One Martini backbone bead per residue (centre of mass of N, CA, C, O) as a GRO file, in nm:
protein
  166
    1UNK     BB    1  -2.836 -11.365 -13.065
    2UNK     BB    2  -3.057 -11.615 -13.135
    3UNK     BB    3  -3.318 -11.741 -12.930
    4UNK     BB    4  -3.454 -12.074 -12.956
    5UNK     BB    5  -3.742 -12.212 -12.843
    6UNK     BB    6  -3.793 -12.560 -12.868
    7UNK     BB    7  -3.958 -12.832 -13.023
    8UNK     BB    8  -3.950 -13.163 -12.989
    9UNK     BB    9  -4.021 -13.501 -13.054
   10UNK     BB   10  -4.128 -13.542 -12.740
   11UNK     BB   11  -4.406 -13.388 -12.722
   12UNK     BB   12  -4.605 -13.636 -12.758
   13UNK     BB   13  -4.572 -13.738 -12.453
   14UNK     BB   14  -4.781 -13.481 -12.355
   15UNK     BB   15  -5.032 -13.606 -12.417
   16UNK     BB   16  -5.288 -13.370 -12.386
   17UNK     BB   17  -5.139 -13.110 -12.266
   18UNK     BB   18  -5.009 -13.020 -12.579
   19UNK     BB   19  -5.224 -12.998 -12.810
   20UNK     BB   20  -5.289 -12.656 -12.749
   21UNK     BB   21  -4.980 -12.630 -12.658
   22UNK     BB   22  -4.682 -12.567 -12.565
   23UNK     BB   23  -4.441 -12.712 -12.376
   24UNK     BB   24  -4.357 -12.430 -12.240
   25UNK     BB   25  -4.663 -12.425 -12.095
   26UNK     BB   26  -4.589 -12.589 -11.877
   27UNK     BB   27  -4.655 -12.660 -11.540
   28UNK     BB   28  -4.440 -12.575 -11.252
   29UNK     BB   29  -4.563 -12.465 -11.006
   30UNK     BB   30  -4.615 -12.115 -11.067
   31UNK     BB   31  -4.474 -12.183 -11.352
   32UNK     BB   32  -4.382 -12.180 -11.657
   33UNK     BB   33  -4.137 -12.249 -11.868
   34UNK     BB   34  -4.157 -11.979 -12.017
   35UNK     BB   35  -4.146 -11.791 -11.769
   36UNK     BB   36  -3.858 -11.882 -11.696
   37UNK     BB   37  -3.717 -11.782 -11.947
   38UNK     BB   38  -3.799 -11.487 -11.924
   39UNK     BB   39  -3.685 -11.431 -11.636
   40UNK     BB   40  -3.374 -11.528 -11.709
   41UNK     BB   41  -3.329 -11.415 -12.039
   42UNK     BB   42  -3.466 -11.143 -12.153
   43UNK     BB   43  -3.249 -10.928 -12.061
   44UNK     BB   44  -3.004 -11.076 -12.251
   45UNK     BB   45  -3.227 -11.191 -12.459
   46UNK     BB   46  -3.381 -11.274 -12.764
   47UNK     BB   47  -3.673 -11.432 -12.764
   48UNK     BB   48  -3.775 -11.724 -12.939
   49UNK     BB   49  -4.013 -11.939 -13.126
   50UNK     BB   50  -4.092 -12.294 -13.141
   51UNK     BB   51  -4.385 -12.424 -13.293
   52UNK     BB   52  -4.638 -12.574 -13.385
   53UNK     BB   53  -4.831 -12.497 -13.652
   54UNK     BB   54  -5.125 -12.526 -13.517
   55UNK     BB   55  -5.028 -12.303 -13.274
   56UNK     BB   56  -4.897 -12.043 -13.393
   57UNK     BB   57  -5.135 -11.842 -13.421
   58UNK     BB   58  -5.210 -11.837 -13.123
   59UNK     BB   59  -4.933 -11.760 -13.008
   60UNK     BB   60  -4.906 -11.490 -13.160
   61UNK     BB   61  -5.169 -11.361 -13.049
   62UNK     BB   62  -5.087 -11.402 -12.735
   63UNK     BB   63  -4.782 -11.278 -12.842
   64UNK     BB   64  -4.712 -10.990 -12.908
   65UNK     BB   65  -4.407 -10.969 -13.098
   66UNK     BB   66  -4.344 -11.249 -13.139
   67UNK     BB   67  -4.116 -11.480 -13.251
   68UNK     BB   68  -4.231 -11.727 -13.494
   69UNK     BB   69  -4.084 -11.952 -13.690
   70UNK     BB   70  -3.799 -11.777 -13.709
   71UNK     BB   71  -3.512 -11.667 -13.872
   72UNK     BB   72  -3.320 -11.351 -13.794
   73UNK     BB   73  -3.031 -11.471 -13.752
   74UNK     BB   74  -2.715 -11.611 -13.777
   75UNK     BB   75  -2.696 -11.640 -13.472
   76UNK     BB   76  -2.778 -11.955 -13.309
   77UNK     BB   77  -2.982 -12.063 -13.023
   78UNK     BB   78  -3.084 -12.367 -12.916
   79UNK     BB   79  -3.364 -12.440 -12.689
   80UNK     BB   80  -3.516 -12.648 -12.491
   81UNK     BB   81  -3.859 -12.635 -12.388
   82UNK     BB   82  -3.817 -12.865 -12.143
   83UNK     BB   83  -3.650 -12.680 -11.990
   84UNK     BB   84  -3.544 -12.572 -11.677
   85UNK     BB   85  -3.512 -12.245 -11.608
   86UNK     BB   86  -3.224 -12.150 -11.439
   87UNK     BB   87  -2.931 -12.053 -11.310
   88UNK     BB   88  -2.768 -12.268 -11.469
   89UNK     BB   89  -2.869 -12.194 -11.749
   90UNK     BB   90  -2.799 -11.897 -11.746
   91UNK     BB   91  -2.494 -11.935 -11.701
   92UNK     BB   92  -2.435 -12.113 -11.949
   93UNK     BB   93  -2.522 -11.899 -12.156
   94UNK     BB   94  -2.381 -11.629 -12.052
   95UNK     BB   95  -2.080 -11.765 -12.057
   96UNK     BB   96  -2.037 -11.904 -12.341
   97UNK     BB   97  -2.027 -12.244 -12.339
   98UNK     BB   98  -2.141 -12.230 -12.635
   99UNK     BB   99  -2.025 -12.320 -12.924
  100UNK     BB  100  -1.986 -12.301 -13.235
  101UNK     BB  101  -2.095 -12.617 -13.348
  102UNK     BB  102  -2.258 -12.700 -13.081
  103UNK     BB  103  -2.382 -12.978 -12.889
  104UNK     BB  104  -2.599 -13.031 -12.608
  105UNK     BB  105  -2.614 -13.327 -12.407
  106UNK     BB  106  -2.881 -13.524 -12.229
  107UNK     BB  107  -2.987 -13.831 -12.229
  108UNK     BB  108  -3.060 -13.797 -12.551
  109UNK     BB  109  -3.085 -13.476 -12.531
  110UNK     BB  110  -3.133 -13.173 -12.667
  111UNK     BB  111  -3.052 -12.861 -12.526
  112UNK     BB  112  -2.817 -12.736 -12.713
  113UNK     BB  113  -2.754 -12.515 -13.011
  114UNK     BB  114  -2.485 -12.378 -13.197
  115UNK     BB  115  -2.529 -12.161 -13.486
  116UNK     BB  116  -2.590 -12.107 -13.798
  117UNK     BB  117  -2.842 -12.069 -14.023
  118UNK     BB  118  -2.751 -12.230 -14.278
  119UNK     BB  119  -2.752 -12.546 -14.171
  120UNK     BB  120  -3.038 -12.524 -14.129
  121UNK     BB  121  -3.309 -12.697 -14.265
  122UNK     BB  122  -3.523 -12.432 -14.193
  123UNK     BB  123  -3.390 -12.198 -14.305
  124UNK     BB  124  -3.610 -12.003 -14.498
  125UNK     BB  125  -3.839 -12.192 -14.413
  126UNK     BB  126  -4.033 -12.427 -14.294
  127UNK     BB  127  -4.097 -12.532 -14.006
  128UNK     BB  128  -4.113 -12.784 -13.822
  129UNK     BB  129  -4.303 -12.908 -13.587
  130UNK     BB  130  -4.044 -13.068 -13.505
  131UNK     BB  131  -3.730 -13.125 -13.349
  132UNK     BB  132  -3.470 -13.343 -13.410
  133UNK     BB  133  -3.219 -13.330 -13.197
  134UNK     BB  134  -3.030 -13.578 -13.272
  135UNK     BB  135  -3.008 -13.520 -13.569
  136UNK     BB  136  -2.896 -13.238 -13.542
  137UNK     BB  137  -2.649 -13.312 -13.359
  138UNK     BB  138  -2.500 -13.491 -13.581
  139UNK     BB  139  -2.383 -13.209 -13.723
  140UNK     BB  140  -2.222 -13.185 -13.452
  141UNK     BB  141  -2.050 -13.111 -13.177
  142UNK     BB  142  -2.058 -13.315 -12.893
  143UNK     BB  143  -2.180 -13.255 -12.554
  144UNK     BB  144  -2.180 -13.400 -12.243
  145UNK     BB  145  -2.419 -13.365 -11.980
  146UNK     BB  146  -2.521 -13.264 -11.643
  147UNK     BB  147  -2.788 -13.131 -11.417
  148UNK     BB  148  -3.026 -13.084 -11.585
  149UNK     BB  149  -3.368 -12.988 -11.616
  150UNK     BB  150  -3.598 -13.220 -11.774
  151UNK     BB  151  -3.887 -13.283 -11.928
  152UNK     BB  152  -3.986 -13.640 -11.994
  153UNK     BB  153  -4.268 -13.669 -11.842
  154UNK     BB  154  -4.600 -13.630 -11.778
  155UNK     BB  155  -4.560 -13.630 -11.444
  156UNK     BB  156  -4.333 -13.415 -11.373
  157UNK     BB  157  -4.476 -13.144 -11.322
  158UNK     BB  158  -4.616 -13.258 -11.066
  159UNK     BB  159  -4.373 -13.382 -10.910
  160UNK     BB  160  -4.222 -13.085 -10.907
  161UNK     BB  161  -4.408 -12.884 -10.765
  162UNK     BB  162  -4.302 -12.853 -10.470
  163UNK     BB  163  -4.012 -12.763 -10.549
  164UNK     BB  164  -4.112 -12.514 -10.739
  165UNK     BB  165  -4.246 -12.341 -10.501
  166UNK     BB  166  -3.960 -12.235 -10.371
   0.00000   0.00000   0.00000
């Protein structure tokens, strides 16, 4: 299963912090969101990345060997790049709680979506700059969840800093 950490349409809310880097490179505590994904999931999953086209060349150069803006497998799990990957996220993914054809939503944000490559509107073509999570979720069976931490506002990485230092 290919795990794609994606940027959704909300990324513009984090300007200017993300104008020249992906949302998953936002820092909170000692680590970026991307470092948290790598620490929790890279041992069990091959992580790949969806970033806006204007930063994709830089991201690829800075991360040699990283798969960027490509679907490489038929079984795909999309994971929102604004999600704080912790033990709960790792357990949710590793336990296989996301069924094929299912979108997992929290407070109007797509957190996870498991699908095959074929119905994705961008598989085999150019990835969009951002993925409209709720439009994509509309094509799948949606499950509402709570309890996951997702960066939703510009000030949250700083506000969460003391908690994330522990």
